[in-house]
Amino acid sequence: MGDILAVIVLEEAKNKVAGGAPIFIVWDREEQEKLALLLSKILKAMAHDLENGVFILTRH
């Protein structure tokens, strides 16, 4: 099973996530996608868009 390494959430969706992994709160979709790409490269992880204002980064 994979591990969730980080969560990137839009400001308006921040109440949808809690604890367990680092949470990055961003202001807009463009910033969210850029941060997801950068962190996925740094962490050697996969970014998954949950389509509710939340991205998760996982390692399988």
PDB file of N, CA and C in Angstrom:
ATOM      1  N   MET A   1       0.841  -1.174   0.000  1.00  0.00           N
ATOM      2  CA  MET A   1       0.000   0.000   0.000  1.00  0.00           C
ATOM      3  C   MET A   1       0.889   1.240   0.000  1.00  0.00           C
ATOM      4  N   GLY A   2       0.447   2.297  -0.670  1.00  0.00           N
ATOM      5  CA  GLY A   2       1.221   3.529  -0.777  1.00  0.00           C
ATOM      6  C   GLY A   2       1.071   4.430   0.437  1.00  0.00           C
ATOM      7  N   ASP A   3       1.998   5.345   0.552  1.00  0.00           N
ATOM      8  CA  ASP A   3       1.979   6.321   1.642  1.00  0.00           C
ATOM      9  C   ASP A   3       1.608   7.686   1.093  1.00  0.00           C
ATOM     10  N   ILE A   4       0.826   8.455   1.841  1.00  0.00           N
ATOM     11  CA  ILE A   4       0.544   9.839   1.482  1.00  0.00           C
ATOM     12  C   ILE A   4       1.666  10.682   2.061  1.00  0.00           C
ATOM     13  N   LEU A   5       2.408  11.351   1.176  1.00  0.00           N
ATOM     14  CA  LEU A   5       3.568  12.130   1.589  1.00  0.00           C
ATOM     15  C   LEU A   5       3.224  13.585   1.871  1.00  0.00           C
ATOM     16  N   ALA A   6       2.230  14.126   1.150  1.00  0.00           N
ATOM     17  CA  ALA A   6       1.856  15.529   1.323  1.00  0.00           C
ATOM     18  C   ALA A   6       0.463  15.751   0.748  1.00  0.00           C
ATOM     19  N   VAL A   7      -0.159  16.823   1.211  1.00  0.00           N
ATOM     20  CA  VAL A   7      -1.475  17.231   0.722  1.00  0.00           C
ATOM     21  C   VAL A   7      -1.367  18.701   0.331  1.00  0.00           C
ATOM     22  N   ILE A   8      -1.885  19.031  -0.854  1.00  0.00           N
ATOM     23  CA  ILE A   8      -1.898  20.421  -1.315  1.00  0.00           C
ATOM     24  C   ILE A   8      -3.355  20.801  -1.512  1.00  0.00           C
ATOM     25  N   VAL A   9      -3.792  21.796  -0.780  1.00  0.00           N
ATOM     26  CA  VAL A   9      -5.215  22.119  -0.743  1.00  0.00           C
ATOM     27  C   VAL A   9      -5.430  23.601  -1.020  1.00  0.00           C
ATOM     28  N   LEU A  10      -6.506  23.902  -1.742  1.00  0.00           N
ATOM     29  CA  LEU A  10      -6.883  25.295  -1.969  1.00  0.00           C
ATOM     30  C   LEU A  10      -7.403  25.902  -0.673  1.00  0.00           C
ATOM     31  N   GLU A  11      -7.213  27.190  -0.516  1.00  0.00           N
ATOM     32  CA  GLU A  11      -7.636  27.905   0.694  1.00  0.00           C
ATOM     33  C   GLU A  11      -9.091  27.599   1.046  1.00  0.00           C
ATOM     34  N   GLU A  12      -9.980  27.625   0.051  1.00  0.00           N
ATOM     35  CA  GLU A  12     -11.406  27.421   0.338  1.00  0.00           C
ATOM     36  C   GLU A  12     -11.757  25.976   0.686  1.00  0.00           C
ATOM     37  N   ALA A  13     -10.824  25.043   0.466  1.00  0.00           N
ATOM     38  CA  ALA A  13     -11.083  23.632   0.760  1.00  0.00           C
ATOM     39  C   ALA A  13     -10.274  23.132   1.955  1.00  0.00           C
ATOM     40  N   LYS A  14      -9.624  24.026   2.678  1.00  0.00           N
ATOM     41  CA  LYS A  14      -8.718  23.595   3.749  1.00  0.00           C
ATOM     42  C   LYS A  14      -9.415  22.855   4.882  1.00  0.00           C
ATOM     43  N   ASN A  15     -10.713  23.024   5.023  1.00  0.00           N
ATOM     44  CA  ASN A  15     -11.444  22.299   6.070  1.00  0.00           C
ATOM     45  C   ASN A  15     -11.723  20.844   5.679  1.00  0.00           C
ATOM     46  N   LYS A  16     -11.317  20.428   4.480  1.00  0.00           N
ATOM     47  CA  LYS A  16     -11.533  19.051   4.022  1.00  0.00           C
ATOM     48  C   LYS A  16     -10.391  18.115   4.409  1.00  0.00           C
ATOM     49  N   VAL A  17      -9.306  18.658   4.949  1.00  0.00           N
ATOM     50  CA  VAL A  17      -8.139  17.832   5.272  1.00  0.00           C
ATOM     51  C   VAL A  17      -7.701  18.037   6.716  1.00  0.00           C
ATOM     52  N   ALA A  18      -7.020  17.018   7.240  1.00  0.00           N
ATOM     53  CA  ALA A  18      -6.486  17.120   8.605  1.00  0.00           C
ATOM     54  C   ALA A  18      -5.335  16.137   8.771  1.00  0.00           C
ATOM     55  N   GLY A  19      -4.364  16.493   9.581  1.00  0.00           N
ATOM     56  CA  GLY A  19      -3.232  15.710  10.057  1.00  0.00           C
ATOM     57  C   GLY A  19      -2.702  14.549   9.248  1.00  0.00           C
ATOM     58  N   GLY A  20      -1.631  13.947   9.757  1.00  0.00           N
ATOM     59  CA  GLY A  20      -1.056  12.750   9.173  1.00  0.00           C
ATOM     60  C   GLY A  20       0.052  12.988   8.166  1.00  0.00           C
ATOM     61  N   ALA A  21      -0.068  14.016   7.342  1.00  0.00           N
ATOM     62  CA  ALA A  21       0.936  14.353   6.337  1.00  0.00           C
ATOM     63  C   ALA A  21       1.042  15.876   6.284  1.00  0.00           C
ATOM     64  N   PRO A  22       2.164  16.389   5.793  1.00  0.00           N
ATOM     65  CA  PRO A  22       2.273  17.840   5.651  1.00  0.00           C
ATOM     66  C   PRO A  22       1.170  18.384   4.736  1.00  0.00           C
ATOM     67  N   ILE A  23       0.582  19.495   5.140  1.00  0.00           N
ATOM     68  CA  ILE A  23      -0.502  20.115   4.376  1.00  0.00           C
ATOM     69  C   ILE A  23      -0.028  21.476   3.891  1.00  0.00           C
ATOM     70  N   PHE A  24      -0.090  21.687   2.576  1.00  0.00           N
ATOM     71  CA  PHE A  24       0.277  22.958   1.965  1.00  0.00           C
ATOM     72  C   PHE A  24      -1.003  23.638   1.496  1.00  0.00           C
ATOM     73  N   ILE A  25      -1.246  24.856   1.965  1.00  0.00           N
ATOM     74  CA  ILE A  25      -2.442  25.608   1.589  1.00  0.00           C
ATOM     75  C   ILE A  25      -2.033  26.659   0.565  1.00  0.00           C
ATOM     76  N   VAL A  26      -2.716  26.664  -0.580  1.00  0.00           N
ATOM     77  CA  VAL A  26      -2.400  27.600  -1.664  1.00  0.00           C
ATOM     78  C   VAL A  26      -3.636  28.418  -2.022  1.00  0.00           C
ATOM     79  N   TRP A  27      -3.413  29.527  -2.727  1.00  0.00           N
ATOM     80  CA  TRP A  27      -4.501  30.464  -3.024  1.00  0.00           C
ATOM     81  C   TRP A  27      -5.268  30.150  -4.296  1.00  0.00           C
ATOM     82  N   ASP A  28      -4.609  29.570  -5.316  1.00  0.00           N
ATOM     83  CA  ASP A  28      -5.325  29.324  -6.572  1.00  0.00           C
ATOM     84  C   ASP A  28      -4.867  28.024  -7.226  1.00  0.00           C
ATOM     85  N   ARG A  29      -5.621  27.612  -8.223  1.00  0.00           N
ATOM     86  CA  ARG A  29      -5.390  26.340  -8.914  1.00  0.00           C
ATOM     87  C   ARG A  29      -4.013  26.294  -9.586  1.00  0.00           C
ATOM     88  N   GLU A  30      -3.601  27.408 -10.168  1.00  0.00           N
ATOM     89  CA  GLU A  30      -2.306  27.458 -10.850  1.00  0.00           C
ATOM     90  C   GLU A  30      -1.160  27.200  -9.872  1.00  0.00           C
ATOM     91  N   GLU A  31      -1.212  27.847  -8.725  1.00  0.00           N
ATOM     92  CA  GLU A  31      -0.191  27.639  -7.694  1.00  0.00           C
ATOM     93  C   GLU A  31      -0.224  26.196  -7.185  1.00  0.00           C
ATOM     94  N   GLN A  32      -1.419  25.639  -7.070  1.00  0.00           N
ATOM     95  CA  GLN A  32      -1.587  24.267  -6.597  1.00  0.00           C
ATOM     96  C   GLN A  32      -0.935  23.274  -7.562  1.00  0.00           C
ATOM     97  N   GLU A  33      -1.195  23.441  -8.847  1.00  0.00           N
ATOM     98  CA  GLU A  33      -0.624  22.536  -9.844  1.00  0.00           C
ATOM     99  C   GLU A  33       0.899  22.655  -9.901  1.00  0.00           C
ATOM    100  N   LYS A  34       1.411  23.885  -9.811  1.00  0.00           N
ATOM    101  CA  LYS A  34       2.861  24.094  -9.842  1.00  0.00           C
ATOM    102  C   LYS A  34       3.526  23.441  -8.631  1.00  0.00           C
ATOM    103  N   LEU A  35       2.958  23.645  -7.450  1.00  0.00           N
ATOM    104  CA  LEU A  35       3.523  23.053  -6.238  1.00  0.00           C
ATOM    105  C   LEU A  35       3.443  21.527  -6.285  1.00  0.00           C
ATOM    106  N   ALA A  36       2.347  20.989  -6.798  1.00  0.00           N
ATOM    107  CA  ALA A  36       2.210  19.533  -6.922  1.00  0.00           C
ATOM    108  C   ALA A  36       3.299  18.963  -7.829  1.00  0.00           C
ATOM    109  N   LEU A  37       3.564  19.637  -8.936  1.00  0.00           N
ATOM    110  CA  LEU A  37       4.605  19.180  -9.859  1.00  0.00           C
ATOM    111  C   LEU A  37       5.984  19.238  -9.201  1.00  0.00           C
ATOM    112  N   LEU A  38       6.298  20.362  -8.563  1.00  0.00           N
ATOM    113  CA  LEU A  38       7.607  20.504  -7.921  1.00  0.00           C
ATOM    114  C   LEU A  38       7.809  19.484  -6.801  1.00  0.00           C
ATOM    115  N   LEU A  39       6.819  19.340  -5.933  1.00  0.00           N
ATOM    116  CA  LEU A  39       6.950  18.384  -4.833  1.00  0.00           C
ATOM    117  C   LEU A  39       7.018  16.941  -5.331  1.00  0.00           C
ATOM    118  N   SER A  40       6.292  16.636  -6.406  1.00  0.00           N
ATOM    119  CA  SER A  40       6.345  15.264  -6.926  1.00  0.00           C
ATOM    120  C   SER A  40       7.746  14.934  -7.435  1.00  0.00           C
ATOM    121  N   LYS A  41       8.419  15.911  -8.021  1.00  0.00           N
ATOM    122  CA  LYS A  41       9.798  15.687  -8.478  1.00  0.00           C
ATOM    123  C   LYS A  41      10.755  15.559  -7.292  1.00  0.00           C
ATOM    124  N   ILE A  42      10.612  16.451  -6.320  1.00  0.00           N
ATOM    125  CA  ILE A  42      11.501  16.441  -5.154  1.00  0.00           C
ATOM    126  C   ILE A  42      11.346  15.150  -4.351  1.00  0.00           C
ATOM    127  N   LEU A  43      10.108  14.727  -4.142  1.00  0.00           N
ATOM    128  CA  LEU A  43       9.823  13.560  -3.306  1.00  0.00           C
ATOM    129  C   LEU A  43       9.793  12.246  -4.081  1.00  0.00           C
ATOM    130  N   LYS A  44       9.962  12.326  -5.410  1.00  0.00           N
ATOM    131  CA  LYS A  44       9.837  11.154  -6.285  1.00  0.00           C
ATOM    132  C   LYS A  44       8.500  10.459  -6.021  1.00  0.00           C
ATOM    133  N   ALA A  45       7.445  11.251  -6.135  1.00  0.00           N
ATOM    134  CA  ALA A  45       6.093  10.797  -5.808  1.00  0.00           C
ATOM    135  C   ALA A  45       5.151  11.058  -6.976  1.00  0.00           C
ATOM    136  N   MET A  46       3.959  10.518  -6.870  1.00  0.00           N
ATOM    137  CA  MET A  46       2.899  10.751  -7.849  1.00  0.00           C
ATOM    138  C   MET A  46       1.908  11.744  -7.263  1.00  0.00           C
ATOM    139  N   ALA A  47       1.484  12.715  -8.079  1.00  0.00           N
ATOM    140  CA  ALA A  47       0.477  13.686  -7.646  1.00  0.00           C
ATOM    141  C   ALA A  47      -0.880  13.231  -8.170  1.00  0.00           C
ATOM    142  N   HIS A  48      -1.870  13.219  -7.302  1.00  0.00           N
ATOM    143  CA  HIS A  48      -3.226  12.815  -7.671  1.00  0.00           C
ATOM    144  C   HIS A  48      -4.191  13.952  -7.354  1.00  0.00           C
ATOM    145  N   ASP A  49      -4.950  14.376  -8.372  1.00  0.00           N
ATOM    146  CA  ASP A  49      -5.948  15.435  -8.205  1.00  0.00           C
ATOM    147  C   ASP A  49      -7.257  14.779  -7.799  1.00  0.00           C
ATOM    148  N   LEU A  50      -7.747  15.081  -6.615  1.00  0.00           N
ATOM    149  CA  LEU A  50      -9.007  14.505  -6.139  1.00  0.00           C
ATOM    150  C   LEU A  50     -10.220  15.274  -6.648  1.00  0.00           C
ATOM    151  N   GLU A  51      -9.971  16.351  -7.414  1.00  0.00           N
ATOM    152  CA  GLU A  51     -11.010  17.156  -8.057  1.00  0.00           C
ATOM    153  C   GLU A  51     -11.987  17.790  -7.078  1.00  0.00           C
ATOM    154  N   ASN A  52     -11.539  18.037  -5.860  1.00  0.00           N
ATOM    155  CA  ASN A  52     -12.367  18.733  -4.872  1.00  0.00           C
ATOM    156  C   ASN A  52     -11.559  19.821  -4.175  1.00  0.00           C
ATOM    157  N   GLY A  53     -10.521  20.314  -4.886  1.00  0.00           N
ATOM    158  CA  GLY A  53      -9.646  21.322  -4.309  1.00  0.00           C
ATOM    159  C   GLY A  53      -8.469  20.725  -3.570  1.00  0.00           C
ATOM    160  N   VAL A  54      -8.282  19.400  -3.706  1.00  0.00           N
ATOM    161  CA  VAL A  54      -7.222  18.706  -2.967  1.00  0.00           C
ATOM    162  C   VAL A  54      -6.362  17.876  -3.927  1.00  0.00           C
ATOM    163  N   PHE A  55      -5.043  17.996  -3.796  1.00  0.00           N
ATOM    164  CA  PHE A  55      -4.079  17.104  -4.438  1.00  0.00           C
ATOM    165  C   PHE A  55      -3.422  16.303  -3.324  1.00  0.00           C
ATOM    166  N   ILE A  56      -3.147  15.030  -3.571  1.00  0.00           N
ATOM    167  CA  ILE A  56      -2.329  14.257  -2.641  1.00  0.00           C
ATOM    168  C   ILE A  56      -1.095  13.768  -3.389  1.00  0.00           C
ATOM    169  N   LEU A  57       0.013  13.704  -2.687  1.00  0.00           N
ATOM    170  CA  LEU A  57       1.240  13.150  -3.241  1.00  0.00           C
ATOM    171  C   LEU A  57       1.494  11.820  -2.559  1.00  0.00           C
ATOM    172  N   THR A  58       1.638  10.779  -3.367  1.00  0.00           N
ATOM    173  CA  THR A  58       1.804   9.437  -2.824  1.00  0.00           C
ATOM    174  C   THR A  58       3.035   8.763  -3.408  1.00  0.00           C
ATOM    175  N   ARG A  59       3.545   7.815  -2.664  1.00  0.00           N
ATOM    176  CA  ARG A  59       4.604   6.940  -3.161  1.00  0.00           C
ATOM    177  C   ARG A  59       4.041   5.531  -3.090  1.00  0.00           C
ATOM    178  N   HIS A  60       4.085   4.829  -4.220  1.00  0.00           N
ATOM    179  CA  HIS A  60       3.521   3.476  -4.297  1.00  0.00           C
ATOM    180  C   HIS A  60       4.595   2.433  -4.075  1.00  0.00           C
TER     181      HIS A  60
END
